[in-house]
């Protein structure tokens, strides 16, 4: 049992990202609590918590990336087990929020799956959700429990400042990401550019135009999610054609489905800077991909929550250290 500033705390990590869970535990100076996750012969999830959680503030690390539905079921069953074991609070640390791209009805008779997931987590017994760079800020309004939307921006900004990348233009891959790009650009006193594209169908994009001057500039493409890498690869080709020098990609969540890694390797992208919000398997490793750890930010956030301190200070880029 860990006691932090007089509070009984337990930190669990499920199967989606155990390395991140261990890094968070190491930062906090505690051990991961023990639980076993197994499957019945038909694939049903079975969870056994090996130690008491009664009266504890419990934190559970589980990103809901692929396999999305498997990871969600593990998490929901874990929450139920903790609730029935009389945990005081159940805090879900979900760096990547699966189904976040289904946050509204774009067409008739479509679901709003991000709201459904919020309802499932709440009904299961979660008392708080900690996520990072939600695809749409309005997802926070889907919850009737506290939800903290952490930002990876300081981590990414710190990397580029340490690498001394200068003479930059921050590029948004679409109109919807303009706010994100502008916020990123403020830390470099840099202009922004926007890729004007259309999306004829899901996961397919076509560049129509580049709004802004990128000729002779180092470009940093900023996004929250890289899934098939189709959008960012065609954007990189368009930027190179427009005269850009080095092209970097900065995004929080590396889903990297299908041939995404191949597309990145074959594109003009110099480096893809991302976080370990999602664990990358061996077949998704590449010399072009640099993963930065979010463990310190999440770990300090947990400590601030325990101490009833604000967490917004954690993504203040003015705290940048060389």
mmCIF file with all atom_site columns, N, CA and C in Angstrom, residues 156 159-160 163 226-229 232 247-293:
data_model
loop_
_atom_site.group_PDB
_atom_site.id
_atom_site.type_symbol
_atom_site.label_atom_id
_atom_site.label_alt_id
_atom_site.label_comp_id
_atom_site.label_asym_id
_atom_site.label_entity_id
_atom_site.label_seq_id
_atom_site.pdbx_PDB_ins_code
_atom_site.Cartn_x
_atom_site.Cartn_y
_atom_site.Cartn_z
_atom_site.occupancy
_atom_site.B_iso_or_equiv
_atom_site.pdbx_formal_charge
_atom_site.auth_seq_id
_atom_site.auth_comp_id
_atom_site.auth_asym_id
_atom_site.auth_atom_id
_atom_site.pdbx_PDB_model_num
ATOM 1   N N  . UNK A 1 156 ? 6.089  18.409 -26.515 1.00 0.00 ? 156 UNK A N  1
ATOM 2   C CA . UNK A 1 156 ? 6.485  18.508 -27.915 1.00 0.00 ? 156 UNK A CA 1
ATOM 3   C C  . UNK A 1 156 ? 7.290  19.776 -28.176 1.00 0.00 ? 156 UNK A C  1
ATOM 4   N N  . UNK A 1 159 ? 10.891 19.477 -27.030 1.00 0.00 ? 159 UNK A N  1
ATOM 5   C CA . UNK A 1 159 ? 11.744 18.719 -27.953 1.00 0.00 ? 159 UNK A CA 1
ATOM 6   C C  . UNK A 1 159 ? 12.299 19.622 -29.053 1.00 0.00 ? 159 UNK A C  1
ATOM 7   N N  . UNK A 1 160 ? 11.424 20.388 -29.683 1.00 0.00 ? 160 UNK A N  1
ATOM 8   C CA . UNK A 1 160 ? 11.866 21.209 -30.811 1.00 0.00 ? 160 UNK A CA 1
ATOM 9   C C  . UNK A 1 160 ? 12.800 22.334 -30.357 1.00 0.00 ? 160 UNK A C  1
ATOM 10  N N  . UNK A 1 163 ? 16.155 20.746 -29.828 1.00 0.00 ? 163 UNK A N  1
ATOM 11  C CA . UNK A 1 163 ? 16.791 20.432 -31.107 1.00 0.00 ? 163 UNK A CA 1
ATOM 12  C C  . UNK A 1 163 ? 17.174 21.690 -31.881 1.00 0.00 ? 163 UNK A C  1
ATOM 13  N N  . UNK A 1 226 ? -2.481 10.591 -35.458 1.00 0.00 ? 226 UNK A N  1
ATOM 14  C CA . UNK A 1 226 ? -2.030 10.089 -36.755 1.00 0.00 ? 226 UNK A CA 1
ATOM 15  C C  . UNK A 1 226 ? -2.491 8.636  -36.842 1.00 0.00 ? 226 UNK A C  1
ATOM 16  N N  . UNK A 1 227 ? -3.447 8.388  -37.728 1.00 0.00 ? 227 UNK A N  1
ATOM 17  C CA . UNK A 1 227 ? -4.027 7.052  -37.858 1.00 0.00 ? 227 UNK A CA 1
ATOM 18  C C  . UNK A 1 227 ? -3.422 6.333  -39.060 1.00 0.00 ? 227 UNK A C  1
ATOM 19  N N  . UNK A 1 228 ? -3.957 6.545  -40.245 1.00 0.00 ? 228 UNK A N  1
ATOM 20  C CA . UNK A 1 228 ? -3.402 5.890  -41.433 1.00 0.00 ? 228 UNK A CA 1
ATOM 21  C C  . UNK A 1 228 ? -2.221 6.652  -42.012 1.00 0.00 ? 228 UNK A C  1
ATOM 22  N N  . UNK A 1 229 ? -2.013 7.880  -41.532 1.00 0.00 ? 229 UNK A N  1
ATOM 23  C CA . UNK A 1 229 ? -0.944 8.767  -42.013 1.00 0.00 ? 229 UNK A CA 1
ATOM 24  C C  . UNK A 1 229 ? -1.164 9.229  -43.441 1.00 0.00 ? 229 UNK A C  1
ATOM 25  N N  . UNK A 1 232 ? -1.275 13.306 -43.419 1.00 0.00 ? 232 UNK A N  1
ATOM 26  C CA . UNK A 1 232 ? 0.009  13.967 -43.166 1.00 0.00 ? 232 UNK A CA 1
ATOM 27  C C  . UNK A 1 232 ? 1.021  13.676 -44.261 1.00 0.00 ? 232 UNK A C  1
ATOM 28  N N  . UNK A 1 247 ? 10.669 18.969 -42.950 1.00 0.00 ? 247 UNK A N  1
ATOM 29  C CA . UNK A 1 247 ? 9.265  18.859 -42.545 1.00 0.00 ? 247 UNK A CA 1
ATOM 30  C C  . UNK A 1 247 ? 9.180  17.901 -41.365 1.00 0.00 ? 247 UNK A C  1
ATOM 31  N N  . UNK A 1 248 ? 8.690  18.413 -40.244 1.00 0.00 ? 248 UNK A N  1
ATOM 32  C CA . UNK A 1 248 ? 8.519  17.602 -39.043 1.00 0.00 ? 248 UNK A CA 1
ATOM 33  C C  . UNK A 1 248 ? 7.028  17.395 -38.800 1.00 0.00 ? 248 UNK A C  1
ATOM 34  N N  . UNK A 1 249 ? 6.702  16.272 -38.196 1.00 0.00 ? 249 UNK A N  1
ATOM 35  C CA . UNK A 1 249 ? 5.329  15.982 -37.801 1.00 0.00 ? 249 UNK A CA 1
ATOM 36  C C  . UNK A 1 249 ? 5.292  15.860 -36.289 1.00 0.00 ? 249 UNK A C  1
ATOM 37  N N  . UNK A 1 250 ? 4.397  16.603 -35.654 1.00 0.00 ? 250 UNK A N  1
ATOM 38  C CA . UNK A 1 250 ? 4.234  16.547 -34.199 1.00 0.00 ? 250 UNK A CA 1
ATOM 39  C C  . UNK A 1 250 ? 2.777  16.216 -33.890 1.00 0.00 ? 250 UNK A C  1
ATOM 40  N N  . UNK A 1 251 ? 2.553  15.073 -33.263 1.00 0.00 ? 251 UNK A N  1
ATOM 41  C CA . UNK A 1 251 ? 1.190  14.658 -32.932 1.00 0.00 ? 251 UNK A CA 1
ATOM 42  C C  . UNK A 1 251 ? 1.210  13.844 -31.648 1.00 0.00 ? 251 UNK A C  1
ATOM 43  N N  . UNK A 1 252 ? 0.143  13.927 -30.893 1.00 0.00 ? 252 UNK A N  1
ATOM 44  C CA . UNK A 1 252 ? 0.104  13.298 -29.572 1.00 0.00 ? 252 UNK A CA 1
ATOM 45  C C  . UNK A 1 252 ? -0.070 11.789 -29.643 1.00 0.00 ? 252 UNK A C  1
ATOM 46  N N  . UNK A 1 253 ? -1.009 11.341 -30.482 1.00 0.00 ? 253 UNK A N  1
ATOM 47  C CA . UNK A 1 253 ? -1.425 9.932  -30.437 1.00 0.00 ? 253 UNK A CA 1
ATOM 48  C C  . UNK A 1 253 ? -1.038 9.178  -31.715 1.00 0.00 ? 253 UNK A C  1
ATOM 49  N N  . UNK A 1 254 ? -0.070 8.253  -31.635 1.00 0.00 ? 254 UNK A N  1
ATOM 50  C CA . UNK A 1 254 ? 0.369  7.501  -32.818 1.00 0.00 ? 254 UNK A CA 1
ATOM 51  C C  . UNK A 1 254 ? -0.418 6.198  -32.997 1.00 0.00 ? 254 UNK A C  1
ATOM 52  N N  . UNK A 1 255 ? -1.622 6.296  -33.559 1.00 0.00 ? 255 UNK A N  1
ATOM 53  C CA . UNK A 1 255 ? -2.408 5.083  -33.789 1.00 0.00 ? 255 UNK A CA 1
ATOM 54  C C  . UNK A 1 255 ? -1.713 4.204  -34.829 1.00 0.00 ? 255 UNK A C  1
ATOM 55  N N  . UNK A 1 256 ? -1.341 4.806  -35.957 1.00 0.00 ? 256 UNK A N  1
ATOM 56  C CA . UNK A 1 256 ? -0.544 4.159  -37.005 1.00 0.00 ? 256 UNK A CA 1
ATOM 57  C C  . UNK A 1 256 ? -1.152 2.838  -37.481 1.00 0.00 ? 256 UNK A C  1
ATOM 58  N N  . UNK A 1 257 ? -2.345 2.940  -38.042 1.00 0.00 ? 257 UNK A N  1
ATOM 59  C CA . UNK A 1 257 ? -3.034 1.761  -38.573 1.00 0.00 ? 257 UNK A CA 1
ATOM 60  C C  . UNK A 1 257 ? -2.506 1.393  -39.958 1.00 0.00 ? 257 UNK A C  1
ATOM 61  N N  . UNK A 1 258 ? -2.679 0.126  -40.306 1.00 0.00 ? 258 UNK A N  1
ATOM 62  C CA . UNK A 1 258 ? -2.362 -0.331 -41.656 1.00 0.00 ? 258 UNK A CA 1
ATOM 63  C C  . UNK A 1 258 ? -0.927 -0.029 -42.063 1.00 0.00 ? 258 UNK A C  1
ATOM 64  N N  . UNK A 1 259 ? -0.776 0.667  -43.188 1.00 0.00 ? 259 UNK A N  1
ATOM 65  C CA . UNK A 1 259 ? 0.548  0.967  -43.724 1.00 0.00 ? 259 UNK A CA 1
ATOM 66  C C  . UNK A 1 259 ? 1.018  2.371  -43.345 1.00 0.00 ? 259 UNK A C  1
ATOM 67  N N  . UNK A 1 260 ? 0.566  2.853  -42.201 1.00 0.00 ? 260 UNK A N  1
ATOM 68  C CA . UNK A 1 260 ? 0.909  4.213  -41.781 1.00 0.00 ? 260 UNK A CA 1
ATOM 69  C C  . UNK A 1 260 ? 2.414  4.415  -41.672 1.00 0.00 ? 260 UNK A C  1
ATOM 70  N N  . UNK A 1 261 ? 3.099  3.466  -41.049 1.00 0.00 ? 261 UNK A N  1
ATOM 71  C CA . UNK A 1 261 ? 4.556  3.609  -40.866 1.00 0.00 ? 261 UNK A CA 1
ATOM 72  C C  . UNK A 1 261 ? 5.253  3.654  -42.222 1.00 0.00 ? 261 UNK A C  1
ATOM 73  N N  . UNK A 1 262 ? 4.818  2.819  -43.141 1.00 0.00 ? 262 UNK A N  1
ATOM 74  C CA . UNK A 1 262 ? 5.405  2.814  -44.489 1.00 0.00 ? 262 UNK A CA 1
ATOM 75  C C  . UNK A 1 262 ? 5.183  4.157  -45.176 1.00 0.00 ? 262 UNK A C  1
ATOM 76  N N  . UNK A 1 263 ? 3.992  4.725  -45.017 1.00 0.00 ? 263 UNK A N  1
ATOM 77  C CA . UNK A 1 263 ? 3.702  6.018  -45.633 1.00 0.00 ? 263 UNK A CA 1
ATOM 78  C C  . UNK A 1 263 ? 4.609  7.105  -45.062 1.00 0.00 ? 263 UNK A C  1
ATOM 79  N N  . UNK A 1 264 ? 4.817  7.069  -43.743 1.00 0.00 ? 264 UNK A N  1
ATOM 80  C CA . UNK A 1 264 ? 5.682  8.065  -43.116 1.00 0.00 ? 264 UNK A CA 1
ATOM 81  C C  . UNK A 1 264 ? 7.116  7.910  -43.605 1.00 0.00 ? 264 UNK A C  1
ATOM 82  N N  . UNK A 1 265 ? 7.578  6.668  -43.677 1.00 0.00 ? 265 UNK A N  1
ATOM 83  C CA . UNK A 1 265 ? 8.958  6.427  -44.121 1.00 0.00 ? 265 UNK A CA 1
ATOM 84  C C  . UNK A 1 265 ? 9.172  6.851  -45.575 1.00 0.00 ? 265 UNK A C  1
ATOM 85  N N  . UNK A 1 266 ? 8.149  6.725  -46.397 1.00 0.00 ? 266 UNK A N  1
ATOM 86  C CA . UNK A 1 266 ? 8.275  7.074  -47.813 1.00 0.00 ? 266 UNK A CA 1
ATOM 87  C C  . UNK A 1 266 ? 7.942  8.537  -48.098 1.00 0.00 ? 266 UNK A C  1
ATOM 88  N N  . UNK A 1 267 ? 7.522  9.267  -47.079 1.00 0.00 ? 267 UNK A N  1
ATOM 89  C CA . UNK A 1 267 ? 7.152  10.677 -47.244 1.00 0.00 ? 267 UNK A CA 1
ATOM 90  C C  . UNK A 1 267 ? 8.366  11.578 -47.021 1.00 0.00 ? 267 UNK A C  1
ATOM 91  N N  . UNK A 1 268 ? 8.242  12.875 -47.325 1.00 0.00 ? 268 UNK A N  1
ATOM 92  C CA . UNK A 1 268 ? 9.347  13.815 -47.067 1.00 0.00 ? 268 UNK A CA 1
ATOM 93  C C  . UNK A 1 268 ? 9.484  14.195 -45.594 1.00 0.00 ? 268 UNK A C  1
ATOM 94  N N  . UNK A 1 269 ? 8.702  13.588 -44.711 1.00 0.00 ? 269 UNK A N  1
ATOM 95  C CA . UNK A 1 269 ? 8.775  13.910 -43.287 1.00 0.00 ? 269 UNK A CA 1
ATOM 96  C C  . UNK A 1 269 ? 10.143 13.515 -42.739 1.00 0.00 ? 269 UNK A C  1
ATOM 97  N N  . UNK A 1 270 ? 10.816 14.488 -42.101 1.00 0.00 ? 270 UNK A N  1
ATOM 98  C CA . UNK A 1 270 ? 12.145 14.230 -41.528 1.00 0.00 ? 270 UNK A CA 1
ATOM 99  C C  . UNK A 1 270 ? 12.042 13.393 -40.266 1.00 0.00 ? 270 UNK A C  1
ATOM 100 N N  . UNK A 1 271 ? 11.183 13.829 -39.333 1.00 0.00 ? 271 UNK A N  1
ATOM 101 C CA . UNK A 1 271 ? 10.958 13.120 -38.087 1.00 0.00 ? 271 UNK A CA 1
ATOM 102 C C  . UNK A 1 271 ? 9.496  13.256 -37.683 1.00 0.00 ? 271 UNK A C  1
ATOM 103 N N  . UNK A 1 272 ? 8.963  12.191 -37.105 1.00 0.00 ? 272 UNK A N  1
ATOM 104 C CA . UNK A 1 272 ? 7.628  12.209 -36.516 1.00 0.00 ? 272 UNK A CA 1
ATOM 105 C C  . UNK A 1 272 ? 7.803  12.182 -35.005 1.00 0.00 ? 272 UNK A C  1
ATOM 106 N N  . UNK A 1 273 ? 7.497  13.304 -34.362 1.00 0.00 ? 273 UNK A N  1
ATOM 107 C CA . UNK A 1 273 ? 7.648  13.426 -32.913 1.00 0.00 ? 273 UNK A CA 1
ATOM 108 C C  . UNK A 1 273 ? 6.286  13.193 -32.275 1.00 0.00 ? 273 UNK A C  1
ATOM 109 N N  . UNK A 1 274 ? 6.205  12.187 -31.421 1.00 0.00 ? 274 UNK A N  1
ATOM 110 C CA . UNK A 1 274 ? 4.934  11.825 -30.815 1.00 0.00 ? 274 UNK A CA 1
ATOM 111 C C  . UNK A 1 274 ? 5.155  11.448 -29.355 1.00 0.00 ? 274 UNK A C  1
ATOM 112 N N  . UNK A 1 275 ? 4.122  10.944 -28.708 1.00 0.00 ? 275 UNK A N  1
ATOM 113 C CA . UNK A 1 275 ? 4.232  10.561 -27.300 1.00 0.00 ? 275 UNK A CA 1
ATOM 114 C C  . UNK A 1 275 ? 3.987  9.065  -27.153 1.00 0.00 ? 275 UNK A C  1
ATOM 115 N N  . UNK A 1 276 ? 4.162  8.568  -25.941 1.00 0.00 ? 276 UNK A N  1
ATOM 116 C CA . UNK A 1 276 ? 3.883  7.159  -25.670 1.00 0.00 ? 276 UNK A CA 1
ATOM 117 C C  . UNK A 1 276 ? 2.492  6.975  -25.069 1.00 0.00 ? 276 UNK A C  1
ATOM 118 N N  . UNK A 1 277 ? 1.549  7.848  -25.467 1.00 0.00 ? 277 UNK A N  1
ATOM 119 C CA . UNK A 1 277 ? 0.151  7.666  -25.044 1.00 0.00 ? 277 UNK A CA 1
ATOM 120 C C  . UNK A 1 277 ? -0.377 6.333  -25.556 1.00 0.00 ? 277 UNK A C  1
ATOM 121 N N  . UNK A 1 278 ? 0.186  5.870  -26.662 1.00 0.00 ? 278 UNK A N  1
ATOM 122 C CA . UNK A 1 278 ? -0.139 4.566  -27.246 1.00 0.00 ? 278 UNK A CA 1
ATOM 123 C C  . UNK A 1 278 ? 1.159  3.784  -27.389 1.00 0.00 ? 278 UNK A C  1
ATOM 124 N N  . UNK A 1 279 ? 1.154  2.560  -26.941 1.00 0.00 ? 279 UNK A N  1
ATOM 125 C CA . UNK A 1 279 ? 2.348  1.713  -27.076 1.00 0.00 ? 279 UNK A CA 1
ATOM 126 C C  . UNK A 1 279 ? 2.492  1.274  -28.523 1.00 0.00 ? 279 UNK A C  1
ATOM 127 N N  . UNK A 1 280 ? 3.684  1.421  -29.064 1.00 0.00 ? 280 UNK A N  1
ATOM 128 C CA . UNK A 1 280 ? 3.950  1.001  -30.436 1.00 0.00 ? 280 UNK A CA 1
ATOM 129 C C  . UNK A 1 280 ? 4.603  -0.380 -30.438 1.00 0.00 ? 280 UNK A C  1
ATOM 130 N N  . UNK A 1 281 ? 4.014  -1.296 -31.185 1.00 0.00 ? 281 UNK A N  1
ATOM 131 C CA . UNK A 1 281 ? 4.581  -2.634 -31.307 1.00 0.00 ? 281 UNK A CA 1
ATOM 132 C C  . UNK A 1 281 ? 5.850  -2.583 -32.151 1.00 0.00 ? 281 UNK A C  1
ATOM 133 N N  . UNK A 1 282 ? 6.570  -3.678 -32.162 1.00 0.00 ? 282 UNK A N  1
ATOM 134 C CA . UNK A 1 282 ? 7.852  -3.733 -32.871 1.00 0.00 ? 282 UNK A CA 1
ATOM 135 C C  . UNK A 1 282 ? 7.698  -3.399 -34.355 1.00 0.00 ? 282 UNK A C  1
ATOM 136 N N  . UNK A 1 283 ? 6.585  -3.837 -34.965 1.00 0.00 ? 283 UNK A N  1
ATOM 137 C CA . UNK A 1 283 ? 6.408  -3.608 -36.394 1.00 0.00 ? 283 UNK A CA 1
ATOM 138 C C  . UNK A 1 283 ? 6.058  -2.156 -36.709 1.00 0.00 ? 283 UNK A C  1
ATOM 139 N N  . UNK A 1 284 ? 5.835  -1.347 -35.674 1.00 0.00 ? 284 UNK A N  1
ATOM 140 C CA . UNK A 1 284 ? 5.532  0.067  -35.891 1.00 0.00 ? 284 UNK A CA 1
ATOM 141 C C  . UNK A 1 284 ? 6.695  0.979  -35.503 1.00 0.00 ? 284 UNK A C  1
ATOM 142 N N  . UNK A 1 285 ? 7.835  0.385  -35.217 1.00 0.00 ? 285 UNK A N  1
ATOM 143 C CA . UNK A 1 285 ? 9.021  1.172  -34.899 1.00 0.00 ? 285 UNK A CA 1
ATOM 144 C C  . UNK A 1 285 ? 9.671  1.664  -36.190 1.00 0.00 ? 285 UNK A C  1
ATOM 145 N N  . UNK A 1 286 ? 10.259 2.840  -36.129 1.00 0.00 ? 286 UNK A N  1
ATOM 146 C CA . UNK A 1 286 ? 10.926 3.405  -37.297 1.00 0.00 ? 286 UNK A CA 1
ATOM 147 C C  . UNK A 1 286 ? 11.958 4.426  -36.839 1.00 0.00 ? 286 UNK A C  1
ATOM 148 N N  . UNK A 1 287 ? 13.017 4.570  -37.620 1.00 0.00 ? 287 UNK A N  1
ATOM 149 C CA . UNK A 1 287 ? 14.035 5.572  -37.302 1.00 0.00 ? 287 UNK A CA 1
ATOM 150 C C  . UNK A 1 287 ? 13.470 6.987  -37.398 1.00 0.00 ? 287 UNK A C  1
ATOM 151 N N  . UNK A 1 288 ? 12.371 7.137  -38.123 1.00 0.00 ? 288 UNK A N  1
ATOM 152 C CA . UNK A 1 288 ? 11.752 8.458  -38.262 1.00 0.00 ? 288 UNK A CA 1
ATOM 153 C C  . UNK A 1 288 ? 10.849 8.814  -37.082 1.00 0.00 ? 288 UNK A C  1
ATOM 154 N N  . UNK A 1 289 ? 10.507 7.833  -36.255 1.00 0.00 ? 289 UNK A N  1
ATOM 155 C CA . UNK A 1 289 ? 9.535  8.061  -35.179 1.00 0.00 ? 289 UNK A CA 1
ATOM 156 C C  . UNK A 1 289 ? 10.263 8.220  -33.853 1.00 0.00 ? 289 UNK A C  1
ATOM 157 N N  . UNK A 1 290 ? 9.998  9.337  -33.183 1.00 0.00 ? 290 UNK A N  1
ATOM 158 C CA . UNK A 1 290 ? 10.565 9.614  -31.859 1.00 0.00 ? 290 UNK A CA 1
ATOM 159 C C  . UNK A 1 290 ? 9.418  9.697  -30.865 1.00 0.00 ? 290 UNK A C  1
ATOM 160 N N  . UNK A 1 291 ? 9.399  8.800  -29.874 1.00 0.00 ? 291 UNK A N  1
ATOM 161 C CA . UNK A 1 291 ? 8.352  8.811  -28.855 1.00 0.00 ? 291 UNK A CA 1
ATOM 162 C C  . UNK A 1 291 ? 8.870  9.469  -27.584 1.00 0.00 ? 291 UNK A C  1
ATOM 163 N N  . UNK A 1 292 ? 8.129  10.463 -27.098 1.00 0.00 ? 292 UNK A N  1
ATOM 164 C CA . UNK A 1 292 ? 8.457  11.168 -25.872 1.00 0.00 ? 292 UNK A CA 1
ATOM 165 C C  . UNK A 1 292 ? 7.508  10.711 -24.762 1.00 0.00 ? 292 UNK A C  1
ATOM 166 N N  . UNK A 1 293 ? 8.021  10.560 -23.567 1.00 0.00 ? 293 UNK A N  1
ATOM 167 C CA . UNK A 1 293 ? 7.201  10.031 -22.473 1.00 0.00 ? 293 UNK A CA 1
ATOM 168 C C  . UNK A 1 293 ? 6.318  11.100 -21.852 1.00 0.00 ? 293 UNK A C  1
#
